[in-house]
Amino acid sequence: SFLKLFQNKTLGWLATATALQSFGDTVNLLDLNNIFLIKVLHYGPQELGHFATASGLSAAAGGRVTLHLLKKLQKLNVSALKVSTFFANSMWTAGMVSMGLARRTRHLSFAMFLWTFGQLRSNSLTTYLQTYGAAEGLGRAEIVVATANLLAYVKVLAPLLYSNLFSWAISSNNRPSGLPYFVIAAMTLLAQGSFVLAAP
């Protein structure tokens, strides 16, 4: 059960940050991205295919960027994981806001550029969960299973939340069609706040 991750304050805040970040995971955005691109940017199957390909390339590039950043930070003798988490969450937040405001392909491209630097924002949290979980007597596999159990709930809730938010947003001209992305941006900021409160 994921409740094992809430045995103490630090572990609990880290688990909360992980769950909040997961609301913005690419796999949880698939349906939202497609309906947003179809309804707002009027994309067809070909454009959707190009977007999917670009998203994959962004994720791959994000891995390289994150690894390079961590190496640089380690050489500077600073808390590499903390700085990289702040940087990645900041970029993902900016990317989500940009996506919500996108009305043309060039806007979308800029949003995706920002996403690249936040694709692996959960890596640092995973490391901290393992470290502090072990201190509470949890095994590595036990932490992995508990985390997966927690994120399984997010995978169910996120698409439902976004589809309802989007339907509500486009039902009136006075509401921003990018509202779900703004909510994701807010959740990412809350994730960063939870990470700070954990004080690992």
mmCIF file of C-alpha atoms in Angstrom:
data_model
loop_
_atom_site.group_PDB
_atom_site.id
_atom_site.type_symbol
_atom_site.label_atom_id
_atom_site.label_comp_id
_atom_site.label_asym_id
_atom_site.label_seq_id
_atom_site.Cartn_x
_atom_site.Cartn_y
_atom_site.Cartn_z
ATOM 1 C CA SER A 1 0.000 0.000 0.000
ATOM 2 C CA PHE A 2 1.166 3.527 -0.752
ATOM 3 C CA LEU A 3 0.434 4.471 2.876
ATOM 4 C CA LYS A 4 3.863 3.070 3.700
ATOM 5 C CA LEU A 5 5.240 6.225 2.104
ATOM 6 C CA PHE A 6 3.624 8.409 4.768
ATOM 7 C CA GLN A 7 5.420 7.029 7.825
ATOM 8 C CA ASN A 8 7.034 10.352 8.689
ATOM 9 C CA LYS A 9 6.981 13.984 7.630
ATOM 10 C CA THR A 10 9.873 13.887 5.174
ATOM 11 C CA LEU A 11 8.774 10.705 3.443
ATOM 12 C CA GLY A 12 5.168 11.898 3.344
ATOM 13 C CA TRP A 13 6.007 15.223 1.710
ATOM 14 C CA LEU A 14 8.238 13.453 -0.820
ATOM 15 C CA ALA A 15 5.391 11.087 -1.688
ATOM 16 C CA THR A 16 3.001 14.042 -1.988
ATOM 17 C CA ALA A 17 5.426 15.835 -4.324
ATOM 18 C CA THR A 18 5.742 12.672 -6.415
ATOM 19 C CA ALA A 19 1.972 12.337 -6.767
ATOM 20 C CA LEU A 20 1.489 16.015 -7.650
ATOM 21 C CA GLN A 21 4.247 15.853 -10.251
ATOM 22 C CA SER A 22 2.662 12.774 -11.772
ATOM 23 C CA PHE A 23 -0.446 14.736 -12.710
ATOM 24 C CA GLY A 24 1.779 16.337 -15.346
ATOM 25 C CA ASP A 25 3.407 13.140 -16.603
ATOM 26 C CA THR A 26 3.279 12.770 -20.372
ATOM 27 C CA VAL A 27 1.351 9.491 -20.174
ATOM 28 C CA ASN A 28 -1.394 11.270 -18.213
ATOM 29 C CA LEU A 29 -1.600 14.065 -20.795
ATOM 30 C CA LEU A 30 -2.130 11.977 -23.928
ATOM 31 C CA ASP A 31 -5.906 12.376 -24.150
ATOM 32 C CA LEU A 32 -5.813 16.025 -23.105
ATOM 33 C CA ASN A 33 -3.116 16.887 -25.642
ATOM 34 C CA ASN A 34 -5.028 15.229 -28.469
ATOM 35 C CA ILE A 35 -8.364 16.876 -27.729
ATOM 36 C CA PHE A 36 -6.712 20.263 -27.152
ATOM 37 C CA LEU A 37 -4.828 20.080 -30.438
ATOM 38 C CA ILE A 38 -7.939 18.988 -32.317
ATOM 39 C CA LYS A 39 -10.376 21.458 -30.789
ATOM 40 C CA VAL A 40 -8.143 24.511 -30.313
ATOM 41 C CA LEU A 41 -5.394 24.241 -32.934
ATOM 42 C CA HIS A 42 -7.592 22.290 -35.395
ATOM 43 C CA TYR A 43 -4.989 19.585 -35.927
ATOM 44 C CA GLY A 44 -5.649 16.540 -38.081
ATOM 45 C CA PRO A 45 -4.147 13.021 -37.892
ATOM 46 C CA GLN A 46 -0.920 14.048 -39.619
ATOM 47 C CA GLU A 47 -0.249 16.971 -37.288
ATOM 48 C CA LEU A 48 -1.084 14.807 -34.266
ATOM 49 C CA GLY A 49 1.464 12.255 -35.465
ATOM 50 C CA HIS A 50 4.116 14.949 -35.799
ATOM 51 C CA PHE A 51 3.322 16.173 -32.296
ATOM 52 C CA ALA A 52 3.652 12.656 -30.866
ATOM 53 C CA THR A 53 7.028 12.219 -32.576
ATOM 54 C CA ALA A 54 8.247 15.579 -31.307
ATOM 55 C CA SER A 55 7.124 14.672 -27.769
ATOM 56 C CA GLY A 56 9.200 11.504 -27.923
ATOM 57 C CA LEU A 57 12.249 13.416 -29.111
ATOM 58 C CA SER A 58 11.702 15.965 -26.333
ATOM 59 C CA ALA A 59 11.724 13.203 -23.721
ATOM 60 C CA ALA A 60 14.933 11.722 -25.133
ATOM 61 C CA ALA A 61 16.625 15.115 -25.252
ATOM 62 C CA GLY A 62 15.404 15.823 -21.728
ATOM 63 C CA GLY A 63 17.337 12.829 -20.438
ATOM 64 C CA ARG A 64 20.573 14.083 -21.937
ATOM 65 C CA VAL A 65 20.021 17.620 -20.668
ATOM 66 C CA THR A 66 19.257 16.428 -17.136
ATOM 67 C CA LEU A 67 22.338 14.200 -17.015
ATOM 68 C CA HIS A 68 24.551 17.038 -18.253
ATOM 69 C CA LEU A 69 23.048 19.440 -15.694
ATOM 70 C CA LEU A 70 23.616 17.024 -12.815
ATOM 71 C CA LYS A 71 27.255 16.549 -13.775
ATOM 72 C CA LYS A 72 27.802 20.300 -13.947
ATOM 73 C CA LEU A 73 26.170 20.875 -10.574
ATOM 74 C CA GLN A 74 28.216 18.123 -8.933
ATOM 75 C CA LYS A 75 31.395 19.810 -10.150
ATOM 76 C CA LEU A 76 30.216 23.077 -8.576
ATOM 77 C CA ASN A 77 29.767 21.244 -5.267
ATOM 78 C CA VAL A 78 26.116 22.268 -4.855
ATOM 79 C CA SER A 79 23.075 20.128 -4.031
ATOM 80 C CA ALA A 80 22.631 18.757 -7.526
ATOM 81 C CA LEU A 81 19.358 16.921 -6.892
ATOM 82 C CA LYS A 82 17.690 19.909 -5.208
ATOM 83 C CA VAL A 83 18.742 22.384 -7.890
ATOM 84 C CA SER A 84 17.808 20.047 -10.741
ATOM 85 C CA THR A 85 14.385 19.423 -9.166
ATOM 86 C CA PHE A 86 13.716 23.163 -8.899
ATOM 87 C CA PHE A 87 14.912 23.760 -12.456
ATOM 88 C CA ALA A 88 12.869 20.897 -13.925
ATOM 89 C CA ASN A 89 9.696 21.869 -12.064
ATOM 90 C CA SER A 90 10.114 25.497 -13.120
ATOM 91 C CA MET A 91 10.523 24.532 -16.780
ATOM 92 C CA TRP A 92 7.564 22.156 -16.662
ATOM 93 C CA THR A 93 5.395 24.851 -15.076
ATOM 94 C CA ALA A 94 6.376 27.371 -17.746
ATOM 95 C CA GLY A 95 5.826 24.751 -20.440
ATOM 96 C CA MET A 96 2.321 23.956 -19.221
ATOM 97 C CA VAL A 97 1.351 27.627 -19.090
ATOM 98 C CA SER A 98 2.743 28.104 -22.610
ATOM 99 C CA MET A 99 0.810 25.071 -23.827
ATOM 100 C CA GLY A 100 -2.402 26.412 -22.332
ATOM 101 C CA LEU A 101 -1.864 29.695 -24.155
ATOM 102 C CA ALA A 102 -0.874 28.071 -27.481
ATOM 103 C CA ARG A 103 -2.999 28.972 -30.477
ATOM 104 C CA ARG A 104 -0.508 28.315 -33.282
ATOM 105 C CA THR A 105 2.127 25.710 -34.048
ATOM 106 C CA ARG A 106 4.975 28.070 -33.189
ATOM 107 C CA HIS A 107 3.465 28.559 -29.723
ATOM 108 C CA LEU A 108 3.255 24.789 -29.365
ATOM 109 C CA SER A 109 6.887 24.416 -30.396
ATOM 110 C CA PHE A 110 7.976 26.884 -27.734
ATOM 111 C CA ALA A 111 5.979 25.028 -25.074
ATOM 112 C CA MET A 112 7.577 21.743 -26.105
ATOM 113 C CA PHE A 113 11.024 23.339 -25.970
ATOM 114 C CA LEU A 114 10.358 24.262 -22.344
ATOM 115 C CA TRP A 115 9.041 20.754 -21.604
ATOM 116 C CA THR A 116 12.355 19.269 -22.640
ATOM 117 C CA PHE A 117 14.011 20.620 -19.500
ATOM 118 C CA GLY A 118 11.373 19.169 -17.186
ATOM 119 C CA GLN A 119 10.798 15.699 -18.633
ATOM 120 C CA LEU A 120 12.766 13.880 -15.918
ATOM 121 C CA ARG A 121 11.725 16.011 -12.965
ATOM 122 C CA SER A 122 10.729 12.935 -10.938
ATOM 123 C CA ASN A 123 14.204 11.357 -10.949
ATOM 124 C CA SER A 124 15.464 13.292 -7.939
ATOM 125 C CA LEU A 125 12.325 12.491 -5.948
ATOM 126 C CA THR A 126 12.755 8.810 -6.710
ATOM 127 C CA THR A 127 16.285 8.949 -5.321
ATOM 128 C CA TYR A 128 15.143 10.731 -2.163
ATOM 129 C CA LEU A 129 12.240 8.309 -1.655
ATOM 130 C CA GLN A 130 14.664 5.394 -1.778
ATOM 131 C CA THR A 131 17.054 7.077 0.665
ATOM 132 C CA TYR A 132 14.477 8.106 3.263
ATOM 133 C CA GLY A 133 12.384 4.979 2.763
ATOM 134 C CA ALA A 134 15.403 2.817 3.527
ATOM 135 C CA ALA A 135 15.938 4.803 6.726
ATOM 136 C CA GLU A 136 12.425 3.733 7.773
ATOM 137 C CA GLY A 137 13.195 0.083 7.092
ATOM 138 C CA LEU A 138 11.515 -0.124 3.687
ATOM 139 C CA GLY A 139 13.193 -2.242 1.016
ATOM 140 C CA ARG A 140 13.967 -0.893 -2.442
ATOM 141 C CA ALA A 141 11.333 -3.072 -4.130
ATOM 142 C CA GLU A 142 8.814 -2.208 -1.417
ATOM 143 C CA ILE A 143 9.262 1.507 -2.133
ATOM 144 C CA VAL A 144 8.942 0.968 -5.873
ATOM 145 C CA VAL A 145 5.685 -0.983 -5.431
ATOM 146 C CA ALA A 146 4.244 1.553 -2.972
ATOM 147 C CA THR A 147 5.109 4.439 -5.323
ATOM 148 C CA ALA A 148 3.582 2.626 -8.311
ATOM 149 C CA ASN A 149 0.440 2.010 -6.251
ATOM 150 C CA LEU A 150 0.188 5.720 -5.422
ATOM 151 C CA LEU A 151 0.731 6.796 -9.022
ATOM 152 C CA ALA A 152 -1.854 4.289 -10.260
ATOM 153 C CA TYR A 153 -4.524 6.404 -8.582
ATOM 154 C CA VAL A 154 -3.190 9.493 -10.342
ATOM 155 C CA LYS A 155 -3.325 7.693 -13.706
ATOM 156 C CA VAL A 156 -7.027 7.087 -13.142
ATOM 157 C CA LEU A 157 -7.894 10.524 -11.771
ATOM 158 C CA ALA A 158 -5.844 12.758 -14.074
ATOM 159 C CA PRO A 159 -7.519 12.004 -17.436
ATOM 160 C CA LEU A 160 -10.978 12.299 -15.867
ATOM 161 C CA LEU A 161 -10.090 15.613 -14.244
ATOM 162 C CA TYR A 162 -8.634 17.069 -17.438
ATOM 163 C CA SER A 163 -11.472 15.962 -19.717
ATOM 164 C CA ASN A 164 -14.053 17.491 -17.388
ATOM 165 C CA LEU A 165 -12.061 20.707 -16.974
ATOM 166 C CA PHE A 166 -11.601 21.050 -20.724
ATOM 167 C CA SER A 167 -15.288 20.408 -21.444
ATOM 168 C CA TRP A 168 -16.248 23.015 -18.864
ATOM 169 C CA ALA A 169 -13.698 25.512 -20.185
ATOM 170 C CA ILE A 170 -14.800 25.351 -23.825
ATOM 171 C CA SER A 171 -18.489 25.535 -22.904
ATOM 172 C CA SER A 172 -18.110 29.298 -22.512
ATOM 173 C CA ASN A 173 -16.149 31.927 -24.422
ATOM 174 C CA ASN A 174 -15.269 33.568 -21.106
ATOM 175 C CA ARG A 175 -13.173 30.613 -19.925
ATOM 176 C CA PRO A 176 -9.644 29.768 -21.074
ATOM 177 C CA SER A 177 -9.538 26.597 -23.169
ATOM 178 C CA GLY A 178 -6.083 25.910 -21.753
ATOM 179 C CA LEU A 179 -7.430 25.669 -18.192
ATOM 180 C CA PRO A 180 -6.308 22.039 -17.634
ATOM 181 C CA TYR A 181 -2.719 23.011 -18.430
ATOM 182 C CA PHE A 182 -2.890 25.898 -15.982
ATOM 183 C CA VAL A 183 -4.097 23.446 -13.314
ATOM 184 C CA ILE A 184 -1.135 21.167 -14.111
ATOM 185 C CA ALA A 185 1.202 24.148 -13.779
ATOM 186 C CA ALA A 186 -0.291 24.896 -10.356
ATOM 187 C CA MET A 187 0.115 21.258 -9.308
ATOM 188 C CA THR A 188 3.745 21.313 -10.392
ATOM 189 C CA LEU A 189 4.320 24.389 -8.238
ATOM 190 C CA LEU A 190 2.630 22.606 -5.333
ATOM 191 C CA ALA A 191 4.915 19.629 -5.966
ATOM 192 C CA GLN A 192 7.935 21.904 -5.675
ATOM 193 C CA GLY A 193 6.500 23.355 -2.482
ATOM 194 C CA SER A 194 5.987 19.874 -1.054
ATOM 195 C CA PHE A 195 9.564 18.998 -1.930
ATOM 196 C CA VAL A 196 10.794 22.090 -0.101
ATOM 197 C CA LEU A 197 8.651 21.215 2.940
ATOM 198 C CA ALA A 198 10.163 17.740 2.966
ATOM 199 C CA ALA A 199 13.544 19.413 3.487
ATOM 200 C CA PRO A 200 15.559 16.333 2.446
#
